[in-house]
Short mmCIF file of C-alpha atoms and ligand atoms in Angstrom, two decimals:
data_model
loop_
_atom_site.label_atom_id
_atom_site.label_comp_id
_atom_site.label_asym_id
_atom_site.label_seq_id
_atom_site.Cartn_x
_atom_site.Cartn_y
_atom_site.Cartn_z
CA MET A 1 100.11 105.20 99.50
CA LEU A 2 97.21 107.16 101.18
CA LEU A 3 100.00 107.90 103.88
CA SER A 4 98.42 111.10 105.18
CA GLU A 5 94.92 109.65 105.49
CA VAL A 6 96.83 106.01 107.20
CA LEU A 7 98.16 108.84 109.63
CA ASP A 8 94.49 110.22 109.99
CA ALA A 9 92.81 106.64 110.37
CA LEU A 10 95.46 105.53 113.30
CA ALA A 11 95.40 109.23 115.74
CA PRO A 12 96.95 110.21 118.17
CA LEU A 13 99.65 108.82 117.58
CA ASP A 14 102.62 110.44 120.21
CA GLY A 15 103.50 107.75 122.40
CA ALA A 16 101.14 104.95 120.20
CA ARG A 17 102.79 101.80 119.84
CA ILE A 18 101.73 100.93 116.03
CA VAL A 19 102.68 97.13 114.53
CA ASP A 20 103.61 98.57 110.86
CA GLY A 21 102.89 94.83 109.35
CA THR A 22 104.32 95.32 105.91
CA PHE A 23 107.22 97.51 106.58
CA GLY A 24 108.86 97.65 103.06
CA ALA A 25 110.59 100.59 102.19
CA GLY A 26 109.71 101.96 106.02
CA GLY A 27 107.69 104.94 103.84
CA TYR A 28 105.32 104.28 106.94
CA SER A 29 107.21 103.47 109.34
CA ARG A 30 109.01 107.07 109.21
CA ALA A 31 105.71 108.51 109.20
CA LEU A 32 104.43 107.03 112.38
CA LEU A 33 107.68 107.76 113.81
CA LYS A 34 107.92 110.93 113.51
CA GLU A 35 104.30 111.40 114.78
CA GLY A 36 105.66 110.23 117.60
CA ALA A 37 104.81 106.73 117.51
CA ARG A 38 107.24 103.19 118.62
CA VAL A 39 107.44 101.23 116.18
CA ILE A 40 107.16 97.34 115.25
CA GLY A 41 107.83 96.92 111.53
CA ILE A 42 107.41 93.21 110.19
CA ASP A 43 108.08 91.96 106.73
CA ARG A 44 109.09 89.08 105.51
CA ASP A 45 111.48 89.41 102.51
CA PRO A 46 114.93 89.92 103.82
CA THR A 47 115.86 92.82 100.99
CA VAL A 48 114.42 95.13 103.19
CA ALA A 49 117.40 95.47 106.15
CA PRO A 50 118.88 98.27 104.65
CA PHE A 51 115.51 100.51 105.15
CA VAL A 52 115.03 98.61 108.75
CA ASP A 53 118.80 99.35 109.99
CA ALA A 54 118.51 103.71 108.83
CA LEU A 55 115.21 103.40 110.66
CA THR A 56 117.17 102.02 114.26
CA ARG A 57 120.16 104.53 113.49
CA GLU A 58 117.66 107.73 112.93
CA PHE A 59 115.12 106.39 116.50
CA PRO A 60 116.93 104.65 118.74
CA GLY A 61 114.73 103.21 121.18
CA ARG A 62 111.67 103.77 119.47
CA PHE A 63 111.64 101.51 116.38
CA ALA A 64 112.05 97.56 116.36
CA PHE A 65 112.05 95.25 113.43
CA VAL A 66 110.29 91.63 113.11
CA ALA A 67 111.16 88.92 110.09
CA GLY A 68 108.19 86.89 109.49
CA PRO A 69 104.64 87.32 108.12
CA PHE A 70 102.38 89.42 109.37
CA SER A 71 99.67 86.69 109.89
CA GLU A 72 101.43 85.57 112.36
CA LEU A 73 101.45 89.38 114.07
CA ASP A 74 100.89 88.95 117.34
CA ALA A 75 102.79 86.36 117.74
CA LEU A 76 105.82 88.63 116.33
CA ALA A 77 105.04 91.31 118.73
CA GLY A 78 105.49 89.10 121.54
CA GLU A 79 104.17 90.40 124.80
CA ARG A 80 104.76 94.28 123.57
CA GLN A 81 101.28 96.26 124.59
CA VAL A 82 100.29 98.28 121.07
CA ASP A 83 97.59 100.67 120.45
CA GLY A 84 97.61 100.20 116.53
CA VAL A 85 98.08 97.99 113.18
CA VAL A 86 98.60 98.95 110.10
CA LEU A 87 99.02 97.16 106.67
CA ASP A 88 99.50 98.57 103.45
CA ILE A 89 98.73 95.05 100.82
CA GLY A 90 100.41 94.54 97.80
CA VAL A 91 103.44 93.93 96.29
CA SER A 92 106.02 97.03 96.58
CA SER A 93 107.85 99.11 94.71
CA MET A 94 111.00 98.24 95.65
CA GLN A 95 110.06 94.20 94.64
CA LEU A 96 108.45 95.41 91.08
CA ASP A 97 111.27 97.27 90.06
CA GLN A 98 113.61 94.39 90.40
CA ALA A 99 114.08 92.27 87.49
CA GLU A 100 115.13 89.72 89.81
CA ARG A 101 112.36 88.97 91.48
CA GLY A 102 110.25 88.04 88.74
CA PHE A 103 107.18 90.31 89.46
CA SER A 104 107.29 92.45 86.32
CA PHE A 105 106.51 90.97 82.52
CA MET A 106 107.95 94.27 81.33
CA ARG A 107 111.72 92.84 82.39
CA SER A 108 113.22 89.84 81.98
CA GLY A 109 113.83 88.21 84.82
CA PRO A 110 113.18 85.00 86.57
CA LEU A 111 109.47 83.59 87.25
CA ASP A 112 110.36 83.36 90.74
CA MET A 113 107.30 86.13 92.65
CA ARG A 114 108.32 84.79 96.40
CA MET A 115 108.28 87.63 98.67
CA GLY A 116 110.03 85.93 101.00
CA ARG A 117 112.98 83.48 100.42
CA GLU A 118 110.48 80.25 101.08
CA GLY A 119 108.16 77.97 98.87
CA GLU A 120 107.16 77.34 95.11
CA THR A 121 108.22 80.05 92.69
CA ALA A 122 106.04 81.14 89.84
CA ALA A 123 107.91 78.86 87.71
CA ASP A 124 106.66 76.21 89.52
CA LEU A 125 103.59 76.87 89.66
CA VAL A 126 103.54 77.72 86.01
CA ASN A 127 105.39 74.42 85.20
CA THR A 128 103.61 71.49 87.26
CA LEU A 129 100.37 72.61 87.75
CA SER A 130 97.84 71.03 85.19
CA GLU A 131 95.87 72.95 82.85
CA THR A 132 92.51 72.75 84.40
CA ASP A 133 94.43 74.20 87.93
CA LEU A 134 96.40 77.19 85.81
CA GLY A 135 93.10 78.32 83.93
CA ASN A 136 91.49 77.89 87.59
CA LEU A 137 94.13 80.00 89.25
CA ILE A 138 94.29 82.49 86.60
CA PHE A 139 91.04 83.05 87.11
CA ALA A 140 90.27 83.21 90.34
CA PHE A 141 93.18 84.54 91.46
CA GLY A 142 94.03 87.43 88.66
CA GLU A 143 90.24 87.71 87.28
CA GLU A 144 91.87 86.56 84.11
CA ARG A 145 88.65 85.85 81.19
CA ALA A 146 91.08 84.14 78.75
CA SER A 147 92.39 81.89 81.63
CA ARG A 148 91.50 78.75 79.57
CA ARG A 149 92.83 79.98 76.62
CA ILE A 150 96.65 81.30 78.38
CA ALA A 151 96.55 77.86 80.48
CA LYS A 152 95.76 76.44 77.31
CA ALA A 153 98.75 77.81 75.28
CA ILE A 154 101.78 78.18 78.89
CA VAL A 155 101.08 74.02 78.87
CA ALA A 156 101.62 73.69 75.20
CA ALA A 157 104.57 75.99 75.21
CA ARG A 158 106.32 73.76 78.72
CA GLU A 159 106.43 70.93 76.00
CA THR A 160 109.09 72.01 74.07
CA ALA A 161 111.02 73.52 77.63
CA PRO A 162 110.25 74.55 81.19
CA ILE A 163 109.38 78.08 80.80
CA THR A 164 111.68 80.37 83.33
CA ASP A 165 111.39 83.68 82.58
CA THR A 166 109.43 86.63 83.54
CA LEU A 167 108.90 88.24 79.52
CA GLU A 168 109.32 84.85 77.77
CA LEU A 169 105.57 84.86 80.11
CA ALA A 170 104.40 87.97 79.34
CA GLN A 171 105.10 87.32 75.68
CA LEU A 172 104.01 84.20 75.24
CA ILE A 173 100.77 85.55 77.17
CA GLU A 174 100.34 88.72 74.44
CA LYS A 175 100.45 86.28 71.25
CA THR A 176 97.49 83.98 72.73
CA VAL A 177 95.36 87.09 73.93
CA GLY A 178 96.31 89.80 71.99
CA ARG A 179 97.04 93.67 72.99
CA LYS A 180 94.65 96.28 73.00
CA PRO A 181 95.72 99.65 72.37
CA GLY A 182 95.77 101.89 75.46
CA ALA A 183 94.72 98.97 77.68
CA PRO A 184 96.62 97.08 80.17
CA HIS A 185 99.17 95.37 79.34
CA PRO A 186 97.89 91.55 78.90
CA ALA A 187 99.80 89.64 80.92
CA THR A 188 98.99 92.08 84.52
CA ARG A 189 96.06 89.67 85.82
CA THR A 190 98.33 85.98 85.27
CA PHE A 191 100.97 88.05 86.53
CA GLN A 192 98.69 89.20 89.34
CA GLY A 193 96.77 85.80 90.03
CA LEU A 194 100.78 83.81 90.07
CA ARG A 195 101.84 85.90 92.69
CA ILE A 196 98.61 85.85 94.92
CA ALA A 197 99.18 82.50 94.54
CA VAL A 198 102.88 81.67 95.27
CA ASN A 199 102.68 84.54 98.12
CA GLY A 200 99.39 82.97 99.43
CA GLU A 201 98.31 86.37 99.74
CA PHE A 202 94.75 85.90 100.51
CA ASP A 203 95.58 83.68 103.80
CA GLN A 204 97.47 85.46 104.62
CA LEU A 205 95.37 88.89 104.55
CA VAL A 206 92.98 86.57 106.86
CA GLY A 207 95.07 85.91 109.34
CA ALA A 208 96.47 89.18 109.31
CA LEU A 209 92.91 91.03 110.53
CA PHE A 210 92.32 87.92 112.35
CA ALA A 211 95.51 88.64 114.73
CA ALA A 212 94.96 92.50 114.82
CA GLU A 213 91.47 91.56 116.70
CA ARG A 214 93.20 89.45 118.56
CA ILE A 215 96.49 91.43 119.97
CA LEU A 216 94.63 94.96 119.85
CA PRO A 217 92.89 96.02 122.81
CA GLU A 218 89.47 98.13 123.37
CA GLY A 219 90.26 101.22 121.69
CA GLY A 220 92.93 100.18 119.17
CA ARG A 221 92.85 101.47 115.63
CA LEU A 222 93.84 98.76 112.34
CA ALA A 223 94.26 100.60 109.30
CA VAL A 224 94.75 98.67 106.14
CA VAL A 225 95.42 99.70 102.43
CA THR A 226 94.49 97.13 99.72
CA PHE A 227 95.72 97.79 95.90
CA HIS A 228 92.56 96.05 94.12
CA SER A 229 89.32 95.01 94.85
CA LEU A 230 89.52 91.41 95.88
CA GLU A 231 91.55 92.02 98.94
CA ASP A 232 89.46 95.76 99.41
CA ARG A 233 86.06 93.07 99.47
CA ILE A 234 87.82 90.76 101.95
CA VAL A 235 88.72 93.85 104.15
CA LYS A 236 84.86 95.27 103.65
CA ARG A 237 83.76 91.89 104.57
CA PHE A 238 86.26 91.44 107.78
CA PHE A 239 84.66 95.04 109.60
CA ASP A 240 81.27 94.34 108.17
CA GLN A 241 80.34 91.11 109.53
CA THR A 242 79.47 92.23 112.94
CA LYS A 243 78.15 95.51 112.26
CA THR A 244 75.29 94.01 110.43
CA ALA A 245 71.56 94.16 111.97
CA ALA A 246 71.29 89.75 113.06
CA PRO A 247 68.90 88.55 110.42
CA ARG A 248 65.25 90.08 110.70
CA SER A 249 62.73 87.73 112.29
CA ARG A 250 59.16 88.14 111.72
CA HIS A 251 58.53 87.11 114.90
CA LEU A 252 60.47 89.82 116.33
CA PRO A 253 59.52 93.28 116.97
CA TYR A 254 62.72 94.66 115.62
CA SER A 255 66.36 93.00 115.11
CA ALA A 256 68.97 92.64 118.01
CA PRO A 257 72.16 94.46 116.52
CA VAL A 258 75.67 91.78 116.15
CA GLU A 259 77.88 92.82 118.89
CA ALA A 260 80.43 94.05 116.86
CA CYS A 261 84.74 93.95 117.83
CA TRP A 262 84.99 96.45 115.48
CA ALA A 263 83.43 100.61 115.30
CA PRO A 264 84.19 102.89 112.48
CA VAL A 265 86.72 105.06 112.38
CA ARG A 266 85.69 106.06 108.85
CA LYS A 267 84.41 105.49 105.80
CA ALA A 268 86.47 103.77 103.11
CA VAL A 269 89.46 106.31 101.56
CA ARG A 270 90.13 106.33 97.58
CA ALA A 271 93.19 108.33 96.45
CA GLY A 272 92.74 111.58 95.20
CA SER A 273 93.29 113.34 92.64
CA ALA A 274 96.58 114.67 94.03
CA GLU A 275 97.73 111.44 94.75
CA LEU A 276 97.19 109.87 91.53
CA GLY A 277 98.39 112.46 89.93
CA ARG A 278 101.97 111.50 91.33
CA ASN A 279 101.13 108.13 91.26
CA PRO A 280 98.56 106.51 89.10
CA ARG A 281 99.24 102.76 90.75
CA ALA A 282 97.68 104.37 93.83
CA ARG A 283 93.87 104.26 91.50
CA SER A 284 92.41 100.91 93.15
CA ALA A 285 94.02 102.02 96.27
CA THR A 286 91.61 102.05 99.33
CA LEU A 287 92.17 102.48 102.93
CA ARG A 288 89.41 100.83 105.50
CA SER A 289 90.24 101.92 109.33
CA GLY A 290 88.28 100.16 112.46
CA VAL A 291 88.42 101.07 116.47
CA ARG A 292 88.37 97.85 118.25
CA THR A 293 85.69 97.51 120.63
CA SER A 294 85.06 95.48 123.66
CA ILE A 295 84.01 92.68 122.16
CA ALA A 296 85.89 89.36 122.86
CA ALA A 297 87.97 88.38 119.26
CA ARG A 298 86.43 86.26 116.84
CA PRO A 299 87.85 83.01 116.21
CA GLU A 300 89.49 83.36 112.81
CA GLN A 301 87.47 82.16 110.09
CA ALA A 302 88.20 82.70 106.39
CA ALA A 303 83.88 82.17 105.55
CA GLY A 304 82.04 84.76 104.84
CA LEU A 305 84.76 86.75 103.67
CA GLY A 306 84.65 86.69 100.02
CA VAL A 307 87.79 84.97 99.56
CA PRO A 308 88.67 83.43 96.45
CA GLY A 309 88.59 80.06 95.95
CA PHE A 310 91.45 77.80 94.28
CA ARG A 311 92.63 74.63 95.36
CA ARG A 312 94.36 72.46 92.94
CA GLY A 313 93.18 69.51 91.96
CA ALA A 314 89.49 70.96 92.22
CA ALA A 315 86.98 69.92 89.12
C1 SAM B 1 102.96 97.47 99.70
S1 SAM B 1 104.64 96.98 100.60
C2 SAM B 1 105.21 98.51 101.74
C3 SAM B 1 104.85 99.64 101.29
C4 SAM B 1 105.52 100.16 102.65
N1 SAM B 1 104.35 100.92 102.63
C5 SAM B 1 105.98 101.58 102.29
O1 SAM B 1 105.78 102.85 102.86
O2 SAM B 1 107.41 101.27 102.39
C6 SAM B 1 103.99 95.34 101.15
C7 SAM B 1 105.26 95.31 101.94
O3 SAM B 1 105.08 94.03 103.36
C8 SAM B 1 105.34 92.82 102.68
N2 SAM B 1 104.55 91.32 102.73
C9 SAM B 1 103.47 91.05 101.75
N3 SAM B 1 102.90 90.37 102.07
C10 SAM B 1 103.46 90.03 103.41
C11 SAM B 1 103.55 89.28 104.42
N4 SAM B 1 102.42 88.16 104.28
N5 SAM B 1 103.91 89.03 105.82
C12 SAM B 1 104.60 90.26 105.88
N6 SAM B 1 104.83 90.66 104.81
C13 SAM B 1 104.48 91.05 103.90
C14 SAM B 1 106.00 93.28 100.99
O4 SAM B 1 107.24 92.23 101.32
C15 SAM B 1 106.08 94.92 101.05
O5 SAM B 1 108.10 94.74 101.89
#
């Protein structure tokens, strides 16, 4: 998604060393390699291995892959010098299309949703969280207005038997809130919320942004493509934070600008009509990018980035 815009944001690429923190099927990495860059791919999903093998064969000596979470991309890149970082946040079409991964509410599969292999599955959350926690999760991470009704229906249904199948959950939600013609499937937001919780997606995103800030030298570029407004808000505030002027004081003739870790490359970019025609899922995709200044990296801080809050056991 937004591939040519990403290449523009990271340019010049010939000879540049780029970390592709969301390798996926290797679409971005391949395009970067074709432009003459050296690429370190990172992904936490072990099923990307065949795409890694293909690029390793095709671009010997210019492509390396490290498995792991992108929140640790600075550590995963090791001692290598890096000129640019790209992140294409979200679930890959490959993950969505494989019913056995449990991301899709259109196909029957185990209610899993883990991008990697560790940690709790969506079924664990659905079958163990309290009704209040489930409702809060679906509201905070899925922005679902019917979150309380859905949580109540889930808790009632699991009293008979645990909910373990994606279609079973999708049908339960449809039965609970109904389905409007032409509207997105009523399970869309609940599935999004569960996926974000299972994969710790907001913490991962915040971690990756600050890791990029630490690893990139002055002049280094960061390009981030997000898929929905909750993620975009985090990236926007991360870049904006240090660009905004300090609060005005009426005792001073002007407010001193805050020293910024990032200068803008260009304004936020959204998918154009040609791309939307090919891929309707790109409708909320947004690219933001920045160039690293000489100002020292900030300590990692989620406060002020507008990260949606959900904590288990909170009232
Ligand atoms: C939208 S896809 C990227 C597609 C890629 N740009 C391409 O051209 O094929 C996102 C990828 O990032 C990976 N991913 C998501 N969160 C991650 C994380 N926290 N750490 C590492 N990889 C992650 C997913 O497993 C998925 O393969």
